[in-house]
mmCIF file of C-alpha atoms in Angstrom:
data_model
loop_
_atom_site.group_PDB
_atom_site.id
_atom_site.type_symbol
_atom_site.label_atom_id
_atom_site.label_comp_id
_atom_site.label_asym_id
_atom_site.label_seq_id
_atom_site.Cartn_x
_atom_site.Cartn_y
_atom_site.Cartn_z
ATOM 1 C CA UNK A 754 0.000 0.000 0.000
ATOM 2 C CA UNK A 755 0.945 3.283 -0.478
ATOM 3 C CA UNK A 756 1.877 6.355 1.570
ATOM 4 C CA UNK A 757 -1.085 8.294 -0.282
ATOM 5 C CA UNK A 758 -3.752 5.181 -0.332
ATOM 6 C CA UNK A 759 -2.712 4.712 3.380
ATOM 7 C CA UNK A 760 -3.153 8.711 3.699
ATOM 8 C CA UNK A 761 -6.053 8.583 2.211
ATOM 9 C CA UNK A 762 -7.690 5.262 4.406
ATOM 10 C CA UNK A 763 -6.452 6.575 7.553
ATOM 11 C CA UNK A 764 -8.360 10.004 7.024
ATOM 12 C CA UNK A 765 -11.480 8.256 5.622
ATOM 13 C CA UNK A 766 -11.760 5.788 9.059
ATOM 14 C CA UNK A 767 -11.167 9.255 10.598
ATOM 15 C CA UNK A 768 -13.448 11.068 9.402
ATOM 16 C CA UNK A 769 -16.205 8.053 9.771
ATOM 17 C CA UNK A 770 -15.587 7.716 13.302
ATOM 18 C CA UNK A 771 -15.837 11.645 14.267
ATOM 19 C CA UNK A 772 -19.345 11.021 12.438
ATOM 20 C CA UNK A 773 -20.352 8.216 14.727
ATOM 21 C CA UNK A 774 -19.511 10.833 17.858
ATOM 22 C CA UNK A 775 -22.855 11.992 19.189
ATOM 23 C CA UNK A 776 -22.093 15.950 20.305
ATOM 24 C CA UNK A 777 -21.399 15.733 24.150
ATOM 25 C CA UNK A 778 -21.895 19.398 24.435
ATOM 26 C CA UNK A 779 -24.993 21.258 26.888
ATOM 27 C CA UNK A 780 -28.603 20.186 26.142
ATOM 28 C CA UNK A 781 -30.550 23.228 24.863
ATOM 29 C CA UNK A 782 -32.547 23.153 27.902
ATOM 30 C CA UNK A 783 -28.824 23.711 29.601
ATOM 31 C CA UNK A 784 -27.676 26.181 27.209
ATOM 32 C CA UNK A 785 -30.237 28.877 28.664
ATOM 33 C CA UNK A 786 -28.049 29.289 31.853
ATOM 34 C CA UNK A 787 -24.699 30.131 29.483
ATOM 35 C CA UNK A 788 -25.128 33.970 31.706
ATOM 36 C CA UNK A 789 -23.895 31.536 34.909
ATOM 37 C CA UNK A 790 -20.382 30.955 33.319
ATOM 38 C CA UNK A 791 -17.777 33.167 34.860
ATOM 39 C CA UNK A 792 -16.883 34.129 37.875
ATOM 40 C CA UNK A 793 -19.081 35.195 40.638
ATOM 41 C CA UNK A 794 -18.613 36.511 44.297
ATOM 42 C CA UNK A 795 -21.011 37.790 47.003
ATOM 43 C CA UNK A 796 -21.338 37.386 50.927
ATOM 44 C CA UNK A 797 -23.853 35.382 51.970
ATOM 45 C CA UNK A 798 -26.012 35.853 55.131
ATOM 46 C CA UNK A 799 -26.962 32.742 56.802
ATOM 47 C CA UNK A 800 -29.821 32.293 60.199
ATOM 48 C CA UNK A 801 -29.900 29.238 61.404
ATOM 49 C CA UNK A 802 -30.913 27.567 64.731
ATOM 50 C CA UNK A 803 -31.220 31.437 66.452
ATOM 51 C CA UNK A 804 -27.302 31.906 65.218
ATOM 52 C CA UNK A 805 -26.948 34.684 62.380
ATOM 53 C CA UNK A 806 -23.688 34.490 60.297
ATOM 54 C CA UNK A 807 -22.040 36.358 57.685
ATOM 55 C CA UNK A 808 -19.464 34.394 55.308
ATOM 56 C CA UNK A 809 -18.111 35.749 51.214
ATOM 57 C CA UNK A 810 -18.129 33.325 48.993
ATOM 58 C CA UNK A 811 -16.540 32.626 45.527
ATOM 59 C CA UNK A 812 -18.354 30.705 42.485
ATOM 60 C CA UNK A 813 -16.733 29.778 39.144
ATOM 61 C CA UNK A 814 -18.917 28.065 36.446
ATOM 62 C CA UNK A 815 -17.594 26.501 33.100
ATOM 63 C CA UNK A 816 -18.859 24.164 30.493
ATOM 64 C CA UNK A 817 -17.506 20.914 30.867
ATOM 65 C CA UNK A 818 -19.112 18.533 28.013
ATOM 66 C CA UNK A 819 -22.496 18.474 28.828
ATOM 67 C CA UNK A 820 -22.510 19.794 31.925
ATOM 68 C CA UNK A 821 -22.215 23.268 33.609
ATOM 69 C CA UNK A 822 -19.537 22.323 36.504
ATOM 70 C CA UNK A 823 -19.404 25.203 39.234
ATOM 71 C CA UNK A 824 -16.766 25.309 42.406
ATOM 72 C CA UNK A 825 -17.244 27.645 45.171
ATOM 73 C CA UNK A 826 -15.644 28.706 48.615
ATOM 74 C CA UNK A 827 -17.480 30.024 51.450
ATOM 75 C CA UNK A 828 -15.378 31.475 53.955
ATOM 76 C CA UNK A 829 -17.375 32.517 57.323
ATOM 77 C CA UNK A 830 -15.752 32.730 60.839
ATOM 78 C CA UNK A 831 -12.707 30.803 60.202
ATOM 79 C CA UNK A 832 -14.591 27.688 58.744
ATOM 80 C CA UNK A 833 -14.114 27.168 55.174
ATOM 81 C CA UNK A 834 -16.710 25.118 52.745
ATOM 82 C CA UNK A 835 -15.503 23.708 49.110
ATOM 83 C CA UNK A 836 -18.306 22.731 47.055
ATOM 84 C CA UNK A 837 -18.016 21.437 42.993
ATOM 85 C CA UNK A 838 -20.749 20.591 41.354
ATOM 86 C CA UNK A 839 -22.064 19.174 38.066
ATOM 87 C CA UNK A 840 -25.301 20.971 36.367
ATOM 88 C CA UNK A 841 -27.105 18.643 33.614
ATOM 89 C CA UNK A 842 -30.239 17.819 31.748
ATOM 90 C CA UNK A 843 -32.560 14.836 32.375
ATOM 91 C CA UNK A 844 -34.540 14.572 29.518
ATOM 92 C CA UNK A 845 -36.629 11.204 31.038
ATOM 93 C CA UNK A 846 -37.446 13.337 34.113
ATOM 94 C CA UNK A 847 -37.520 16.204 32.348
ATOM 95 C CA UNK A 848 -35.481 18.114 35.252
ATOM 96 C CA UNK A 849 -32.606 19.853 35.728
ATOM 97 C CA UNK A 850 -30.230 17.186 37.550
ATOM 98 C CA UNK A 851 -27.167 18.487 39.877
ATOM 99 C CA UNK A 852 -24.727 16.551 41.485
ATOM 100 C CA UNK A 853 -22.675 18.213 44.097
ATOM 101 C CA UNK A 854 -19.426 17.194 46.079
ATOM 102 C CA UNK A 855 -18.497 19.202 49.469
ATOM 103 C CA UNK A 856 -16.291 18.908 52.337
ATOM 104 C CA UNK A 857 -19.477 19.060 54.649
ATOM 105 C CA UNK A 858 -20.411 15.199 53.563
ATOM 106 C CA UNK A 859 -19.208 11.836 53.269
ATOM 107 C CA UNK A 860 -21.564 11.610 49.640
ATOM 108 C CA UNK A 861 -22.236 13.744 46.675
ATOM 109 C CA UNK A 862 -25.567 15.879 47.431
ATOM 110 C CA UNK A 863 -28.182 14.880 44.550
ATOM 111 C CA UNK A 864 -30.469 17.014 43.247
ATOM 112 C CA UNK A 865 -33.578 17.963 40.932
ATOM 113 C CA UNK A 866 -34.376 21.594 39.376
ATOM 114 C CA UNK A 867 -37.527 23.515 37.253
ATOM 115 C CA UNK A 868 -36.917 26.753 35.894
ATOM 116 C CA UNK A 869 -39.596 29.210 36.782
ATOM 117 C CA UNK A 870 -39.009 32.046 34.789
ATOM 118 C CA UNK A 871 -35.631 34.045 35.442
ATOM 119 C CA UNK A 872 -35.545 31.252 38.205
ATOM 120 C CA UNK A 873 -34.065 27.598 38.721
ATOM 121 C CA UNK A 874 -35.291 25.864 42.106
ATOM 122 C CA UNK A 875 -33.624 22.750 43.088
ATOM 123 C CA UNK A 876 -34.355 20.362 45.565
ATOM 124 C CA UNK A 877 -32.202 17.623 47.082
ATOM 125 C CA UNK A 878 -33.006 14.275 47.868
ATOM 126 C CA UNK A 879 -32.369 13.478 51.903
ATOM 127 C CA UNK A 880 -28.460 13.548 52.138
ATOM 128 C CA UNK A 881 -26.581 13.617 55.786
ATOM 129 C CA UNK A 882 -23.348 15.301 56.372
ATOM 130 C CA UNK A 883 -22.825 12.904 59.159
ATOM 131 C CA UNK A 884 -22.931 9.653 58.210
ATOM 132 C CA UNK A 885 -24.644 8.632 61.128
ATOM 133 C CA UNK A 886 -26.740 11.510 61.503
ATOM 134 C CA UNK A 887 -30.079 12.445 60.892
ATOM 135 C CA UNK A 888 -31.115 12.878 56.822
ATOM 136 C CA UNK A 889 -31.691 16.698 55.631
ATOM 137 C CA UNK A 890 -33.256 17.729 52.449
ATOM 138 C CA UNK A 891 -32.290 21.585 51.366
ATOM 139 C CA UNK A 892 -33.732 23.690 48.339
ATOM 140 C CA UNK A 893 -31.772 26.042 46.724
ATOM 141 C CA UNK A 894 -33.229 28.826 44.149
ATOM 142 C CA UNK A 895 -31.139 31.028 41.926
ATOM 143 C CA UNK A 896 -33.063 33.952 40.016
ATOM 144 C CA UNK A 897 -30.783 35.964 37.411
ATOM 145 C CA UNK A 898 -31.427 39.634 38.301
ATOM 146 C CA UNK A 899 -29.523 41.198 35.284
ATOM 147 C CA UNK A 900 -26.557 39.045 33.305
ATOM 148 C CA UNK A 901 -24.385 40.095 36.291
ATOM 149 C CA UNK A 902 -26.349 39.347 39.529
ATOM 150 C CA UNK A 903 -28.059 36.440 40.900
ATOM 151 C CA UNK A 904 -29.847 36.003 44.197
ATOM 152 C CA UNK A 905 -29.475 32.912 46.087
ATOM 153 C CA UNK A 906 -31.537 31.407 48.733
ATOM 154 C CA UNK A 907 -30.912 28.401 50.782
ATOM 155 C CA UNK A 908 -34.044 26.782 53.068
ATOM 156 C CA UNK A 909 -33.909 23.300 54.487
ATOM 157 C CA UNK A 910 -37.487 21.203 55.128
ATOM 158 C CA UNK A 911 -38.889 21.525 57.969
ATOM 159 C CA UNK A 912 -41.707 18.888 59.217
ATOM 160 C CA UNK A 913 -44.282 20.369 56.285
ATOM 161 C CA UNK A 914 -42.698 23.618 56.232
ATOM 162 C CA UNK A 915 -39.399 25.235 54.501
ATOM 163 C CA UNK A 916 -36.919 27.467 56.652
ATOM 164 C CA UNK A 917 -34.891 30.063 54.939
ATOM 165 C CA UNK A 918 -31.347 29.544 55.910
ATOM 166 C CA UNK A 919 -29.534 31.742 53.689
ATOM 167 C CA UNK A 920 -29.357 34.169 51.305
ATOM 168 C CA UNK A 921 -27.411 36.570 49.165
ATOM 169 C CA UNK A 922 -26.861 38.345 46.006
ATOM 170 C CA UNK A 923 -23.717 37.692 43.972
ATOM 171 C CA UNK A 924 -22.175 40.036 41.448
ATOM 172 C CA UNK A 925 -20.205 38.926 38.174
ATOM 173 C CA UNK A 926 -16.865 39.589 38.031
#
């Protein structure tokens, strides 16, 4: 065989394969939160069980295949929280689907999202930070105030009832 007929094989089987490749990039349904990707900072005010606290925090947020992957710090009172987390699309549910790994727990935190508007809500399945401590399930909403600010507001279930536990307003940098 030839250099040019094995040339010309080698960029044929090439050029097959790439077309075999189904695109691994954002769903559409994804691809309306492309504002998120940067990097964002705020200082987030948090209430809970009578104590009030005041910690800044950093996000980032990048594509990452199909996913929007986020990692954020939240400094408050010399305790430090690393969170990353992977955004998708579940078309069977029809839900946004987030997987997120911290420091605070032994597991990644699962959970499901609906966009309401300028707003994304997601809820968590029951996840523990202790491993032999109680379950919690948190909800987390995000509204996109102008391409450079988001709110945020964190609540954890209650018996029937939601408590707000946090909340802030971060800024684009």
């Amino acid at each position: 065989m030839t250099r040019w007929t094995l040339a010309a094989t080698l960029l044929l089987v090439c050029a097959l394969a790439n077309s075999q490749v189904p695109d691994m990039g954002p769903a559409p349904e994804l691809k309306k939160f492309e504002w998120m990707v940067g990097n964002w900072s705020g200082t987030m005010k948090m209430s809970m069980e009578g104590m009030e606290m005041e910690g800044k925090m950093t996000h980032h947020a990048e594509w990452s295949g199909p996913f929007l992957r986020g990692t954020s710090k939240w400094e408050m009172e010399g305790f430090t929280m690393n969170e990353e987390f992977f955004m998708g699309w579940d078309p069977e549910k029809g839900k946004y689907s987030s997987y997120t790994f911290t420091n605070l727990a032994p597991t990644p935190r699962i959970e499901w999202g609906v966009a309401q508007g300028d707003t994304v809500v997601f809820t968590s399945e029951p996840w523990k930070t202790d491993p032999n401590g109680e379950a919690t399930v948190s909800r987390a909403s995000m509204t996109k105030l102008s391409d450079t600010e988001l709110k945020f507001v964190l609540e954890f279930k209650a018996g029937d009832d939601w408590v707000k536990a946090g909340e802030a307003i971060f800024k684009k940098q």
